[in-house]
Amino acid sequence: MARYNAKESESRWQDVWTRRGTFAAVNQSALPKCYVLEMFPYPSGRIHMGHVRNYTMGDVIARFKRSQGFNVLHPMGWDAFGLPAENAAREKGVHPREWTYANIAAMREQLKQMGLAIDWSREFATCDPEYYARQQKLFIDFYRAGLVYRAEADVNWDPVDQTVLANEQVIEGRGWRSGAIVERRKLSQWFFKITQFADELLAGLDTLERWPEKVRIMQRNWIGRSEGLHFSFELKNPPRQSGGGVARQREGGGAIDVFSTRPDTLFGASFIALSPDHPLTEQLAATDEKLSLFVAECHKGGTAEEAIETQEKQGYDTGLRAAHPFDPNWELPVYVANFVLMAYGTGAIFGCPAHDQRDLEFARKYRLPVLPVVIPEAADPKAFAIGEEAYTGPGRLANSRFLDGMDVDTAKSEVAARLEAAGQGKRTVHYRLRDWLVSRQRYWGCPIPIIHCEMCGMVPVPDEDLPVELPDDVRFNLPGNPLALHPTWKHVPCPICGMAATRETDTFDTFVDSSWYFVRFTDAHAEDPVNKRAAQYWMPVDQYIGGVEHAILHLLYSRFFTRAMKKCGHVTVDEPFAGLFTQGMVCHETYRTPDGDWVLPEEIEKRDGGVYVRNTNVPVVIGPSEKMSKSKKNVIAPETIIDTFGADTIRWFMLSDTPPERDIEWTQEGAEGCWRFVQRIHRLISEAGELPPPGTKPAADCTGADLELRRATHRAIAAVTEDLNALRFNRAVAQIYTLSNALNAAGAVNGAVKREALETLVLLIGPMMPHLAETCWEALGHSLLAANARWPLADAKLVKSDTITIAVQVNGKRRGEIEIAREAEEDAVKSSALALDSVQRALEGKAPKRVIVVPGRIVNVVA
């Protein structure tokens, strides 16, 4: 018998699917719809194992739902703007557009080799002018709806490259490419008003029942709704001219406003801290050179909240003193501190070192009082002291005058009530969520469609002039934004007055491109940004699949964008993704030489009981299995595996053994095992012998071996169907192994029974190994594609077993289990349970006091 030729078979069936347009979706259908989408890739030039796992899972769902009678949309596109293309332009002298589209072409072919059931007619790249023209139109709609504004913001500034850096591009305080020390600067930037939807975004998480709970928790924490108290501290010695805004003039004196979620700890306050960017700080620094230098030092770091929170706490005593709200004779020193963020609350805090770790570190450094005011229930207030860690647990108030003895919540309410009554405070809600800064000083991105005119101000580009296309003739040999340096592109007449004006030279954050692409897929070539009828039919995405690393920003921005599009009349849904699945990573062993150099898997060989660099005597140390990464060289190229074993083998591997939400380890031995199973399935079909023609039904009254094989067949249908609906791919794989074993062991059975089992096996592997399924389906005499065949239905009578397994306990401890007829009488169940050797040993020869049978579930023996 000829072995299964994967390369020949896969190429053939991929051509058939393409010619017939097998997986093209229609925008209106009487069938129920199912929209399956994996997070689209960045076109780096090569797919990796993470892509293979991600797209295999989505493909299984798409094929499975299609065979169940759904009208399935399963598209593919490219998240194509971004910095790597500009880096390639600088390093290789190739234009970003040329580099990007060449990579797309290469990756498209690699993905097609996987046999994905993709509707390629909807393909687009976010760098296509056709796509970003519609994105520019959406921006203008948002702008007119009041969801966009321009304001000064702190940014990470690279003084060498002369550009803004994202927080992720700041490494140990330096620009990731230039190595220059990053500065914090204020620049005019564009923002989306995501905070306008903070309550909706938070409440909407409760409706996303098919999202992982860990992702919903991460989003809740990022939005960070906190209830607290907004109140003020009067300055005892205000500066001559009090600052505006938060530090304001009151009855001839100054006041500092703070927001706190822990007003109960007010009697533990030992200092006030201002942000380096607080208006009062700026006022004081204007006449205090040392403070000005301190602020400049604070600005040398990046703007990332995590970096600011974790850096060494530094402060500057302004000499100002503030009165405690409940005791005008209690003075608190006012510092400027590097860990206080202007973006949260009011940009000023009161420090309670005993119950906040950062405040404690600051207080210890500057020898400020540390007074515990929340004491654990069992602790003695006089003896309780704070060591190296702040106490953040529950307890009752102490050292707090009128609050003593109260629990935390009661104390919060009491402080709030008293300060509100005195006109010094107000209960309010704050969010950790900040508005989305979308400006990037980059060339390879979607141009922001605004024209700046001295007479007319900021003017949206007219619809008829969209898209604002990127110029081709740009230079990358100078630092800074190539668009700002272009001699002609930015100079245009104002659309309103006709006077000389300039284009906005910032481009969008690439998160904008990926925040609405899923809607564009519903009609990828519509004249408007959204074909409303198509979007209403397809949205929301029924199953979205991608890495958990996108659990916060991408998903949150997409949720905001969908709401903004709804407000502007483009869509009718609030949530873009009804179901979300986050798959685990693909891992591999790591290899290093004794000198610490990483070694590629294909560069090692095992011989003489050891591991060596191939064709040398240099030993190799095998390290732990870690996520595949170029830096550690533990990557396996998918195309190498496909060339060797075929796409179905690599697909089967990605679905086998490991639950899909967990990390999976790639091994050569595992791949070879999957390849053997591919051959085994092919052999089962090829050696089936003479079978009755397709469509022949087994007799309803079969017995013996025929009945057992039919039961195995229908139990497999029921189990695989349930597992695929629940995305338990590894369990579905195990059920298919069980059915193949039953076929192998079946011996002589009726031809119709065997055909049913073989056809079922082929249809069950169809979503997972589609090329093999087509070859086997054809070998079984079918003229229609397996991809178009209907999913088999399980016969409930055959699925139901005549026996059940019941656990047996003695005094509450499990001692074994019995298999017994489903309809067995209670006395028979008791007798079988007591007959177990393990039960008899537990009884030590004594008669049981009682035997309790819970029908169909458990037997409890009381000794």
mmCIF file of C-alpha atoms in Angstrom, residues 99 102 227-228 255 262 270 309 354 429 457 667 671 701 712 788 809:
data_model
loop_
_atom_site.group_PDB
_atom_site.id
_atom_site.type_symbol
_atom_site.label_atom_id
_atom_site.label_comp_id
_atom_site.label_asym_id
_atom_site.label_seq_id
_atom_site.Cartn_x
_atom_site.Cartn_y
_atom_site.Cartn_z
ATOM 1 C CA TRP A 99 9.346 45.802 2.658
ATOM 2 C CA ALA A 102 6.971 41.693 0.206
ATOM 3 C CA GLU A 227 -14.647 55.639 45.078
ATOM 4 C CA GLY A 228 -13.039 58.166 47.357
ATOM 5 C CA ALA A 255 -5.190 75.243 49.414
ATOM 6 C CA ARG A 262 -8.460 55.932 52.107
ATOM 7 C CA SER A 270 2.747 62.771 57.831
ATOM 8 C CA GLU A 309 6.066 53.714 40.872
ATOM 9 C CA ALA A 354 1.907 53.148 57.924
ATOM 10 C CA VAL A 429 -15.364 58.577 41.722
ATOM 11 C CA GLY A 457 -7.576 76.638 13.518
ATOM 12 C CA THR A 667 9.128 18.145 20.361
ATOM 13 C CA ALA A 671 5.672 15.563 15.601
ATOM 14 C CA ASP A 701 -31.179 -4.014 15.028
ATOM 15 C CA ALA A 712 -18.125 3.587 19.721
ATOM 16 C CA ASN A 788 -19.032 20.586 2.313
ATOM 17 C CA GLN A 809 -16.570 5.324 49.735
#
